XYZ file of C-alpha atoms in Angstrom:
369
model
C -32.352 60.008 -57.143
C -28.607 59.552 -56.950
C -27.188 56.422 -55.313
C -23.703 55.980 -53.906
C -21.874 54.334 -56.803
C -19.043 53.144 -54.576
C -21.293 50.424 -53.178
C -21.363 47.025 -54.874
C -23.946 46.608 -57.648
C -25.254 43.138 -58.386
C -25.535 43.210 -62.175
C -24.768 40.881 -65.058
C -23.631 41.607 -68.579
C -26.192 43.290 -70.843
C -28.247 40.867 -72.852
C -28.295 38.067 -70.283
C -31.738 36.700 -69.658
C -33.276 34.786 -66.800
C -33.483 30.998 -66.706
C -36.226 29.268 -68.671
C -38.313 26.171 -67.997
C -39.536 23.337 -70.110
C -43.169 22.290 -70.049
C -43.179 20.431 -66.723
C -45.830 18.010 -67.897
C -48.657 20.530 -67.697
C -50.109 19.460 -71.070
C -50.510 15.853 -70.061
C -52.142 13.967 -67.173
C -50.149 13.668 -63.942
C -49.615 10.369 -62.248
C -51.464 10.264 -58.987
C -53.998 12.918 -60.028
C -57.546 12.911 -58.766
C -58.660 10.793 -61.709
C -56.065 8.084 -61.064
C -57.356 4.938 -59.371
C -55.564 2.093 -57.666
C -56.542 -1.523 -58.374
C -58.795 -1.606 -55.316
C -60.807 1.315 -56.669
C -59.442 3.824 -54.166
C -57.692 6.995 -55.336
C -53.939 6.436 -55.745
C -51.762 8.579 -53.444
C -50.186 11.519 -55.221
C -46.408 10.989 -55.555
C -43.891 13.723 -54.946
C -43.477 16.050 -57.874
C -40.783 14.750 -60.180
C -37.900 16.799 -61.480
C -39.308 17.226 -64.952
C -36.910 19.979 -65.961
C -33.600 21.481 -64.910
C -33.815 24.676 -62.908
C -31.672 26.369 -65.553
C -34.590 25.853 -67.955
C -37.286 26.858 -65.484
C -38.919 30.227 -66.204
C -40.701 30.063 -62.845
C -37.532 29.963 -60.724
C -35.064 32.713 -59.894
C -32.228 33.120 -57.397
C -31.174 36.491 -55.981
C -28.437 37.532 -53.564
C -27.750 40.400 -51.203
C -24.267 41.723 -50.480
C -23.707 39.685 -47.283
C -22.298 36.563 -48.983
C -22.533 36.773 -52.797
C -19.885 34.058 -53.264
C -22.088 31.525 -51.504
C -25.064 32.531 -53.661
C -22.964 32.132 -56.805
C -21.757 28.713 -55.630
C -25.364 27.663 -54.985
C -26.261 28.853 -58.479
C -23.433 26.834 -59.986
C -24.631 23.730 -58.135
C -28.189 23.969 -59.467
C -27.237 25.424 -62.852
C -28.810 28.861 -62.361
C -27.180 32.275 -62.541
C -27.851 34.755 -59.754
C -30.594 37.133 -60.837
C -29.706 40.484 -62.338
C -30.375 43.274 -59.863
C -29.167 46.699 -58.809
C -28.340 46.898 -55.113
C -26.790 50.181 -54.007
C -26.734 52.620 -51.118
C -27.366 56.311 -50.965
C -24.698 58.549 -49.462
C -26.335 58.283 -46.028
C -26.356 54.461 -46.163
C -29.996 54.012 -47.197
C -30.573 50.830 -49.227
C -31.716 50.924 -52.849
C -32.736 47.721 -54.630
C -34.172 47.061 -58.066
C -34.702 43.704 -59.744
C -33.650 43.961 -63.388
C -35.506 40.762 -64.253
C -39.221 40.052 -64.467
C -40.325 38.078 -61.394
C -44.096 38.146 -61.919
C -45.464 34.738 -60.971
C -41.963 33.418 -60.215
C -40.749 31.269 -57.302
C -37.952 33.489 -55.929
C -35.174 32.524 -53.510
C -33.175 35.290 -51.808
C -29.814 34.323 -50.269
C -28.709 36.646 -47.472
C -27.108 35.703 -44.131
C -27.601 38.405 -41.516
C -23.942 38.508 -40.512
C -21.756 41.537 -39.682
C -22.852 44.275 -40.032
C -26.008 42.515 -38.869
C -28.486 45.401 -38.964
C -27.300 46.590 -42.379
C -27.684 43.156 -43.963
C -31.021 42.598 -42.248
C -32.532 45.836 -43.599
C -31.088 45.008 -47.006
C -32.921 41.664 -46.927
C -36.189 43.307 -45.870
C -35.971 45.840 -48.697
C -35.263 43.096 -51.241
C -38.253 41.059 -50.049
C -40.534 44.110 -50.264
C -39.356 44.942 -53.784
C -39.880 41.384 -55.020
C -43.313 41.181 -53.383
C -44.378 44.436 -55.069
C -43.049 43.041 -58.368
C -45.652 40.234 -58.035
C -43.350 37.309 -57.277
C -45.501 34.211 -56.732
C -43.531 33.048 -53.691
C -40.513 34.470 -51.882
C -38.275 32.127 -49.898
C -35.608 33.763 -47.751
C -32.457 31.637 -47.571
C -30.701 32.790 -44.403
C -27.611 30.611 -43.822
C -26.865 32.544 -40.614
C -29.822 33.934 -38.648
C -28.729 36.989 -36.685
C -30.339 37.682 -33.298
C -30.934 33.932 -32.857
C -29.190 33.993 -29.466
C -31.918 36.277 -28.098
C -34.597 33.601 -28.211
C -36.056 33.906 -24.684
C -36.367 36.257 -21.703
C -33.461 35.153 -19.535
C -33.311 38.494 -17.695
C -35.827 41.136 -16.716
C -36.885 43.721 -19.306
C -35.084 42.198 -22.304
C -36.523 41.572 -25.792
C -37.034 38.295 -27.612
C -35.267 39.589 -30.692
C -35.342 36.290 -32.585
C -39.155 36.544 -32.610
C -39.013 40.207 -33.652
C -36.853 39.389 -36.692
C -39.213 36.546 -37.620
C -42.121 39.015 -37.592
C -40.175 41.528 -39.686
C -39.331 38.957 -42.375
C -42.933 37.798 -42.545
C -44.348 41.334 -42.623
C -41.914 42.287 -45.397
C -43.446 39.545 -47.548
C -41.469 36.330 -47.084
C -43.634 33.281 -47.798
C -41.133 30.658 -46.697
C -37.762 30.487 -44.917
C -34.714 28.243 -45.133
C -32.155 28.294 -42.308
C -28.929 26.480 -41.465
C -28.283 25.330 -37.878
C -30.448 27.706 -35.895
C -29.044 28.473 -32.452
C -32.260 27.084 -30.953
C -34.599 24.815 -32.895
C -37.681 26.384 -31.301
C -37.048 29.566 -33.303
C -38.911 27.785 -36.110
C -42.035 28.279 -34.010
C -41.584 32.059 -34.095
C -42.619 32.027 -37.757
C -46.166 31.803 -39.089
C -44.836 30.679 -42.469
C -43.282 27.318 -43.450
C -39.681 26.949 -42.241
C -37.090 24.460 -43.463
C -34.267 23.956 -40.966
C -31.246 22.149 -42.393
C -27.950 21.181 -40.797
C -24.330 21.460 -41.841
C -23.566 18.130 -40.158
C -23.434 16.051 -43.387
C -20.596 18.239 -44.686
C -18.735 18.238 -41.345
C -19.220 14.506 -40.703
C -17.882 13.672 -44.155
C -14.741 15.732 -43.537
C -13.939 14.244 -40.136
C -14.628 10.704 -41.326
C -11.909 11.211 -43.913
C -9.526 12.473 -41.208
C -10.148 9.225 -39.299
C -9.060 10.692 -35.950
C -8.016 8.036 -33.378
C -9.913 7.535 -30.090
C -12.437 10.213 -31.000
C -14.813 11.777 -28.462
C -17.344 14.419 -29.528
C -17.676 17.283 -27.039
C -20.594 19.651 -26.525
C -19.273 22.981 -25.142
C -22.490 23.536 -23.157
C -25.689 21.777 -22.118
C -27.720 23.575 -24.791
C -25.773 21.893 -27.582
C -26.061 18.324 -26.284
C -28.701 17.221 -28.778
C -26.650 18.540 -31.695
C -23.469 16.896 -30.385
C -25.241 13.590 -29.673
C -26.488 13.386 -33.261
C -22.978 14.149 -34.529
C -21.436 11.544 -32.203
C -23.870 8.888 -33.456
C -22.922 9.631 -37.044
C -19.231 9.391 -36.145
C -19.695 6.308 -33.956
C -17.980 8.109 -31.068
C -18.770 8.688 -27.368
C -20.040 12.024 -26.089
C -18.680 14.389 -23.433
C -20.196 17.623 -22.145
C -18.607 20.768 -20.729
C -20.553 22.391 -17.902
C -20.406 26.079 -18.750
C -21.763 29.090 -16.883
C -22.201 32.366 -18.768
C -21.527 35.363 -16.506
C -22.166 38.080 -19.115
C -22.531 38.539 -22.869
C -19.584 36.831 -24.605
C -18.172 35.837 -21.197
C -18.256 32.207 -20.054
C -16.566 30.166 -17.366
C -15.844 26.462 -17.835
C -16.898 24.628 -14.699
C -16.395 20.919 -15.316
C -15.981 18.237 -17.988
C -18.663 15.565 -17.844
C -17.323 12.380 -19.414
C -13.988 10.640 -19.774
C -11.669 12.416 -22.216
C -8.335 11.106 -20.926
C -6.238 9.769 -23.798
C -8.917 10.833 -26.293
C -8.883 13.000 -29.404
C -11.643 15.502 -28.682
C -13.823 17.183 -31.285
C -15.726 20.234 -30.001
C -18.970 20.787 -31.875
C -20.778 24.144 -31.741
C -23.177 26.099 -33.928
C -21.639 29.578 -33.514
C -18.127 30.719 -32.671
C -18.231 34.427 -31.898
C -15.410 35.809 -29.741
C -13.967 32.282 -29.237
C -13.782 32.767 -25.469
C -15.827 29.628 -24.777
C -13.828 27.688 -27.359
C -10.441 28.629 -25.874
C -11.523 27.763 -22.333
C -13.058 24.483 -23.462
C -9.802 23.519 -25.178
C -7.860 24.242 -21.984
C -10.335 22.256 -19.878
C -10.111 19.220 -22.168
C -6.304 19.205 -22.123
C -6.396 19.606 -18.339
C -8.540 16.467 -18.188
C -6.084 14.395 -20.235
C -7.106 14.890 -23.868
C -4.292 14.156 -26.320
C -5.529 16.434 -29.124
C -8.426 18.836 -29.581
C -10.209 19.779 -32.799
C -13.300 21.967 -33.206
C -15.991 22.553 -35.791
C -18.879 24.984 -36.115
C -21.477 25.970 -38.675
C -21.168 29.748 -38.290
C -17.770 31.442 -38.016
C -18.807 34.842 -36.656
C -15.264 35.343 -35.268
C -15.677 38.866 -33.923
C -13.438 40.909 -31.625
C -10.443 38.949 -30.265
C -11.560 35.624 -31.783
C -8.705 35.258 -34.267
C -6.019 35.993 -31.668
C -7.592 33.555 -29.197
C -7.753 30.769 -31.756
C -4.183 31.397 -32.873
C -2.928 31.346 -29.268
C -4.900 28.233 -28.260
C -3.689 24.624 -28.382
C -6.427 23.813 -30.860
C -5.228 21.570 -33.694
C -7.776 22.775 -36.241
C -11.043 24.703 -36.454
C -13.373 23.609 -39.260
C -16.216 25.953 -40.249
C -18.636 26.363 -43.143
C -19.106 29.278 -45.521
C -22.481 30.446 -44.177
C -20.568 33.611 -43.244
C -17.659 34.985 -45.297
C -14.446 34.875 -43.270
C -12.626 38.038 -42.308
C -9.261 38.517 -44.012
C -7.369 37.755 -40.794
C -9.252 34.473 -40.411
C -8.479 33.480 -43.991
C -4.759 33.840 -43.249
C -4.864 31.635 -40.131
C -3.717 28.084 -41.040
C -5.712 26.566 -38.162
C -9.020 27.507 -39.800
C -10.430 25.413 -42.629
C -13.611 26.326 -44.503
C -16.014 23.784 -46.016
C -18.720 24.842 -48.447
C -22.390 24.088 -47.880
C -23.397 25.432 -51.306
C -24.245 21.938 -52.528
C -26.387 21.216 -49.483
C -28.254 24.518 -49.761
C -28.596 24.135 -53.518
C -30.178 20.705 -53.162
C -32.525 21.985 -50.443
C -33.578 24.922 -52.644
C -34.152 22.591 -55.577
C -36.279 20.261 -53.439
C -38.355 23.142 -52.071
C -39.058 24.463 -55.559
C -39.913 21.023 -56.914
C -41.990 20.239 -53.821
C -39.995 17.181 -52.810
C -38.698 16.221 -49.376
C -35.944 18.252 -47.710
C -35.628 15.925 -44.714
C -34.281 13.135 -46.938
C -31.009 15.081 -47.100
C -30.334 14.035 -43.513
C -31.817 10.544 -43.357
């Protein structure tokens, strides 16, 4: 079996071993166990599992990465003190995926970081193959960490004879062997219901809110570019202590939208457009024009997922947008990296903390309270 050696191989230096774990209190009684009693004689409620050991010392925890965004996986590993697992990930000459874990994962809680970004199908199949390999290697639990969930925009039948692809991908991940999933800013929150396994849905808003609070923009109004994003924008506006405006948008075809009207007063305001995905940037460019036409003095934008396909870079560069702030759920194309208007914030710390909490069985929702 000869694999295409030109493809990236995820390996570490020879001799490196996986992370180890201290005795997490297994040899002694746990507080809140069945034998524990409160003063009134009733069983004491079991507290959340404490962080008895660092993940870097935990033999029952491993982190792996596909080729979609290895830098993000490495940054997550640095945050939680764990190196990305040693593995061989290659492709045959015809593009077929080959994966082999070079570390023992038997009985281990495994997290696989892989956004399904461009090329979407290639990275998706890669993720499925990795899950299958880890399942067959007897991993105790496999959590897929998908910062960007491809096919999320196909979450309902809005036309005749079309698929619900977001549900199909959910079934594929589960069938492959995923026991749990972690996502960032799903296009539609109801996608969580497509899974028959536990799903943790986290948001990039803490990172974005922190950045824009530091900018301290005057007369700020948060803008939702469509009705579907109102809930997301309202939450963001509350955190920023700013009013909310909505753009009435009608989509005439895939990646084609027409701005109809601005609902809300934006005259004399600094507008901040909040979206989850920026793909071809057609909606973004038209929203910027509509806001300026309605009297906005400056327009900024932020989004969790910078897909930026097709003419997106040219449209952003040609627009009157002051700045576009995105996260690193998707690695930026080279042209986007060179555009001064685009700033990237890392969510590695947020994902790392969520992963740590999932492994230690503590609350993930407290990250956003």
